[in-house]
PDB file of C-alpha atoms in Angstrom:
ATOM      1  CA  MET A   1       0.000   0.000   0.000  1.00 44.00           C
ATOM      2  CA  ALA A   2       1.333   3.396  -0.919  1.00 51.00           C
ATOM      3  CA  GLY A   3       1.798   6.196   1.660  1.00 53.00           C
ATOM      4  CA  TYR A   4      -0.546   9.119   1.951  1.00 56.00           C
ATOM      5  CA  ASN A   5       0.395  11.874  -0.496  1.00 55.00           C
ATOM      6  CA  PRO A   6      -2.186  14.636  -0.925  1.00 54.00           C
ATOM      7  CA  THR A   7      -0.535  15.977  -4.074  1.00 56.00           C
ATOM      8  CA  SER A   8      -0.594  12.640  -5.865  1.00 53.00           C
ATOM      9  CA  THR A   9      -2.737  12.735  -8.990  1.00 54.00           C
ATOM     10  CA  THR A  10      -2.584   9.009  -9.623  1.00 55.00           C
ATOM     11  CA  ALA A  11      -4.822   8.264  -6.683  1.00 60.00           C
ATOM     12  CA  ASP A  12      -8.392   7.171  -6.851  1.00 86.00           C
ATOM     13  CA  PRO A  13     -10.763   9.922  -8.117  1.00 88.00           C
ATOM     14  CA  HIS A  14     -13.047   9.275  -5.153  1.00 90.00           C
ATOM     15  CA  LEU A  15     -10.121   9.822  -2.797  1.00 91.00           C
ATOM     16  CA  ALA A  16      -9.170  13.049  -4.600  1.00 89.00           C
ATOM     17  CA  ARG A  17     -12.735  14.328  -4.265  1.00 91.00           C
ATOM     18  CA  VAL A  18     -12.760  13.549  -0.543  1.00 92.00           C
ATOM     19  CA  GLN A  19      -9.371  15.252  -0.181  1.00 92.00           C
ATOM     20  CA  ARG A  20     -10.721  18.399  -1.877  1.00 93.00           C
ATOM     21  CA  GLN A  21     -13.698  18.391   0.471  1.00 93.00           C
ATOM     22  CA  VAL A  22     -11.393  18.032   3.484  1.00 94.00           C
ATOM     23  CA  ASP A  23      -9.245  20.896   2.190  1.00 94.00           C
ATOM     24  CA  ASP A  24     -12.369  23.025   1.691  1.00 94.00           C
ATOM     25  CA  VAL A  25     -13.598  22.245   5.201  1.00 94.00           C
ATOM     26  CA  ARG A  26     -10.145  22.979   6.607  1.00 95.00           C
ATOM     27  CA  GLY A  27     -10.134  26.370   4.791  1.00 94.00           C
ATOM     28  CA  VAL A  28     -13.590  27.191   6.134  1.00 94.00           C
ATOM     29  CA  MET A  29     -12.527  26.241   9.658  1.00 95.00           C
ATOM     30  CA  VAL A  30      -9.375  28.374   9.415  1.00 95.00           C
ATOM     31  CA  ASP A  31     -11.500  31.307   8.240  1.00 94.00           C
ATOM     32  CA  ASN A  32     -13.950  30.748  11.101  1.00 94.00           C
ATOM     33  CA  ILE A  33     -11.136  30.595  13.651  1.00 94.00           C
ATOM     34  CA  GLN A  34      -9.652  33.806  12.268  1.00 94.00           C
ATOM     35  CA  LEU A  35     -13.070  35.482  12.480  1.00 93.00           C
ATOM     36  CA  ALA A  36     -13.499  34.238  16.061  1.00 93.00           C
ATOM     37  CA  VAL A  37     -10.083  35.635  17.028  1.00 93.00           C
ATOM     38  CA  LYS A  38     -10.937  38.933  15.331  1.00 93.00           C
ATOM     39  CA  ARG A  39     -14.270  39.090  17.193  1.00 93.00           C
ATOM     40  CA  GLY A  40     -12.469  38.370  20.450  1.00 92.00           C
ATOM     41  CA  GLU A  41     -10.119  41.284  19.823  1.00 92.00           C
ATOM     42  CA  GLN A  42     -13.084  43.502  18.990  1.00 93.00           C
ATOM     43  CA  MET A  43     -14.823  42.374  22.187  1.00 94.00           C
ATOM     44  CA  ASP A  44     -11.707  43.249  24.194  1.00 93.00           C
ATOM     45  CA  LYS A  45     -11.681  46.710  22.616  1.00 94.00           C
ATOM     46  CA  LEU A  46     -15.381  47.084  23.366  1.00 94.00           C
ATOM     47  CA  VAL A  47     -14.874  46.089  27.000  1.00 93.00           C
ATOM     48  CA  ASP A  48     -12.042  48.618  27.313  1.00 94.00           C
ATOM     49  CA  LYS A  49     -14.223  51.355  25.813  1.00 94.00           C
ATOM     50  CA  THR A  50     -17.075  50.398  28.136  1.00 95.00           C
ATOM     51  CA  ASP A  51     -14.807  50.663  31.178  1.00 94.00           C
ATOM     52  CA  GLU A  52     -13.559  54.045  29.984  1.00 94.00           C
ATOM     53  CA  LEU A  53     -17.116  55.260  29.393  1.00 94.00           C
ATOM     54  CA  SER A  54     -18.173  54.099  32.849  1.00 94.00           C
ATOM     55  CA  SER A  55     -15.284  55.974  34.411  1.00 93.00           C
ATOM     56  CA  SER A  56     -16.109  59.097  32.395  1.00 95.00           C
ATOM     57  CA  ALA A  57     -19.754  58.837  33.427  1.00 95.00           C
ATOM     58  CA  GLY A  58     -18.748  58.760  37.094  1.00 94.00           C
ATOM     59  CA  GLU A  59     -16.571  61.837  36.648  1.00 95.00           C
ATOM     60  CA  PHE A  60     -19.375  63.600  34.776  1.00 96.00           C
ATOM     61  CA  ARG A  61     -21.861  62.760  37.517  1.00 96.00           C
ATOM     62  CA  GLY A  62     -19.546  64.221  40.160  1.00 95.00           C
ATOM     63  CA  ARG A  63     -18.918  67.406  38.191  1.00 97.00           C
ATOM     64  CA  ALA A  64     -22.640  67.787  37.457  1.00 97.00           C
ATOM     65  CA  ARG A  65     -23.442  67.425  41.169  1.00 97.00           C
ATOM     66  CA  ASP A  66     -20.842  70.061  42.071  1.00 97.00           C
ATOM     67  CA  LEU A  67     -22.150  72.393  39.380  1.00 97.00           C
ATOM     68  CA  ARG A  68     -25.746  71.913  40.570  1.00 97.00           C
ATOM     69  CA  ARG A  69     -24.717  72.804  44.131  1.00 97.00           C
ATOM     70  CA  THR A  70     -22.785  75.845  42.938  1.00 97.00           C
ATOM     71  CA  MET A  71     -25.722  77.033  40.860  1.00 98.00           C
ATOM     72  CA  TRP A  72     -28.097  76.511  43.807  1.00 97.00           C
ATOM     73  CA  TRP A  73     -25.875  78.627  46.056  1.00 97.00           C
ATOM     74  CA  ASN A  74     -25.623  81.336  43.402  1.00 97.00           C
ATOM     75  CA  SER A  75     -29.400  81.342  43.035  1.00 97.00           C
ATOM     76  CA  PHE A  76     -29.835  81.447  46.828  1.00 97.00           C
ATOM     77  CA  LYS A  77     -27.423  84.375  47.154  1.00 98.00           C
ATOM     78  CA  PHE A  78     -29.194  86.238  44.361  1.00 98.00           C
ATOM     79  CA  LYS A  79     -32.586  85.696  46.012  1.00 98.00           C
ATOM     80  CA  MET A  80     -31.262  86.894  49.357  1.00 98.00           C
ATOM     81  CA  LEU A  81     -29.778  89.961  47.669  1.00 98.00           C
ATOM     82  CA  MET A  82     -33.155  90.708  46.080  1.00 98.00           C
ATOM     83  CA  VAL A  83     -34.959  90.288  49.427  1.00 98.00           C
ATOM     84  CA  GLY A  84     -32.424  92.630  51.054  1.00 98.00           C
ATOM     85  CA  LEU A  85     -32.875  95.206  48.317  1.00 98.00           C
ATOM     86  CA  VAL A  86     -36.671  95.049  48.655  1.00 98.00           C
ATOM     87  CA  ILE A  87     -36.379  95.568  52.425  1.00 98.00           C
ATOM     88  CA  VAL A  88     -33.981  98.502  52.000  1.00 97.00           C
ATOM     89  CA  LEU A  89     -36.238  99.973  49.312  1.00 97.00           C
ATOM     90  CA  ALA A  90     -39.291  99.599  51.587  1.00 96.00           C
ATOM     91  CA  ILE A  91     -37.443 101.349  54.435  1.00 94.00           C
ATOM     92  CA  VAL A  92     -36.350 104.181  52.121  1.00 93.00           C
ATOM     93  CA  ILE A  93     -39.896 104.629  50.810  1.00 92.00           C
ATOM     94  CA  PHE A  94     -41.244 104.621  54.368  1.00 90.00           C
ATOM     95  CA  LEU A  95     -38.697 107.212  55.478  1.00 88.00           C
ATOM     96  CA  ILE A  96     -39.390 109.429  52.472  1.00 89.00           C
ATOM     97  CA  ALA A  97     -43.138 109.206  53.040  1.00 87.00           C
ATOM     98  CA  CYS A  98     -42.772 109.742  56.766  1.00 86.00           C
ATOM     99  CA  TYR A  99     -40.388 112.686  56.786  1.00 83.00           C
ATOM    100  CA  SER A 100     -41.339 114.508  53.597  1.00 82.00           C
ATOM    101  CA  GLY A 101     -43.096 117.844  53.863  1.00 74.00           C
ATOM    102  CA  GLY A 102     -41.954 118.492  57.415  1.00 75.00           C
ATOM    103  CA  ARG A 103     -43.927 115.624  58.921  1.00 76.00           C
ATOM    104  CA  ASN A 104     -42.471 113.303  61.529  1.00 75.00           C
ATOM    105  CA  CYS A 105     -44.125 109.887  61.864  1.00 77.00           C
ATOM    106  CA  THR A 106     -42.429 109.077  65.132  1.00 76.00           C
ATOM    107  CA  LYS A 107     -43.765 112.145  67.025  1.00 72.00           C
ATOM    108  CA  LYS A 108     -46.976 111.788  68.898  1.00 70.00           C
ATOM    109  CA  SER A 109     -49.454 114.434  67.998  1.00 61.00           C
ATOM    110  CA  GLY A 110     -51.569 115.768  70.762  1.00 56.00           C
ATOM    111  CA  GLY A 111     -51.383 118.389  73.378  1.00 50.00           C
ATOM    112  CA  GLY A 112     -49.925 118.855  76.738  1.00 48.00           C
ATOM    113  CA  GLY A 113     -46.220 119.001  76.208  1.00 49.00           C
ATOM    114  CA  GLY A 114     -45.516 115.341  75.945  1.00 48.00           C
ATOM    115  CA  GLY A 115     -46.194 114.385  79.565  1.00 50.00           C
ATOM    116  CA  ASP A 116     -47.399 111.109  80.934  1.00 52.00           C
ATOM    117  CA  SER A 117     -50.971 111.521  79.854  1.00 53.00           C
ATOM    118  CA  PRO A 118     -53.022 108.355  79.835  1.00 55.00           C
ATOM    119  CA  VAL A 119     -54.002 106.936  76.508  1.00 58.00           C
ATOM    120  CA  PRO A 120     -57.783 107.027  76.100  1.00 61.00           C
ATOM    121  CA  SER A 121     -59.409 103.645  75.690  1.00 62.00           C
ATOM    122  CA  PRO A 122     -61.519 103.105  72.614  1.00 64.00           C
ATOM    123  CA  SER A 123     -65.259 103.418  73.101  1.00 64.00           C
ATOM    124  CA  PRO A 124     -67.292 100.298  72.518  1.00 63.00           C
ATOM    125  CA  SER A 125     -69.079 100.209  69.219  1.00 63.00           C
ATOM    126  CA  PRO A 126     -72.849  99.884  69.161  1.00 62.00           C
ATOM    127  CA  SER A 127     -74.168  96.431  68.536  1.00 63.00           C
ATOM    128  CA  PRO A 128     -75.782  95.904  65.164  1.00 64.00           C
ATOM    129  CA  SER A 129     -79.553  96.016  65.071  1.00 64.00           C
ATOM    130  CA  PRO A 130     -81.383  92.973  63.764  1.00 63.00           C
ATOM    131  CA  LEU A 131     -82.937  93.277  60.372  1.00 64.00           C
ATOM    132  CA  PRO A 132     -86.736  93.282  60.183  1.00 59.00           C
TER     133      PRO A 132
END
């Protein structure tokens, strides 16, 4: 019996056909293995990118939280400034209204030289009459 020689052309045609099929299957398997290795490399790259994106998302979340707090404080300070300005404006308007034209809102009007005169009590109001 002769040894196995895949390049021999004198072999049985059935054997040559089987050899071609084996070579075809081997080529397909090599291609599949290469594709699997390539997919594995792509998966490794994808995992690396996912880890990087997760890290970036954590950093973004922290910076967004800090920015939100800063903006809240700025808004709070602005609101307090506005409240303060309204109070100062109300006091200025009161003082202008009170002391304009020679009036003095803090002086008691009434006679007697400012002694210790008793303050009169208010008189009771009449009770309402029932309707007929």
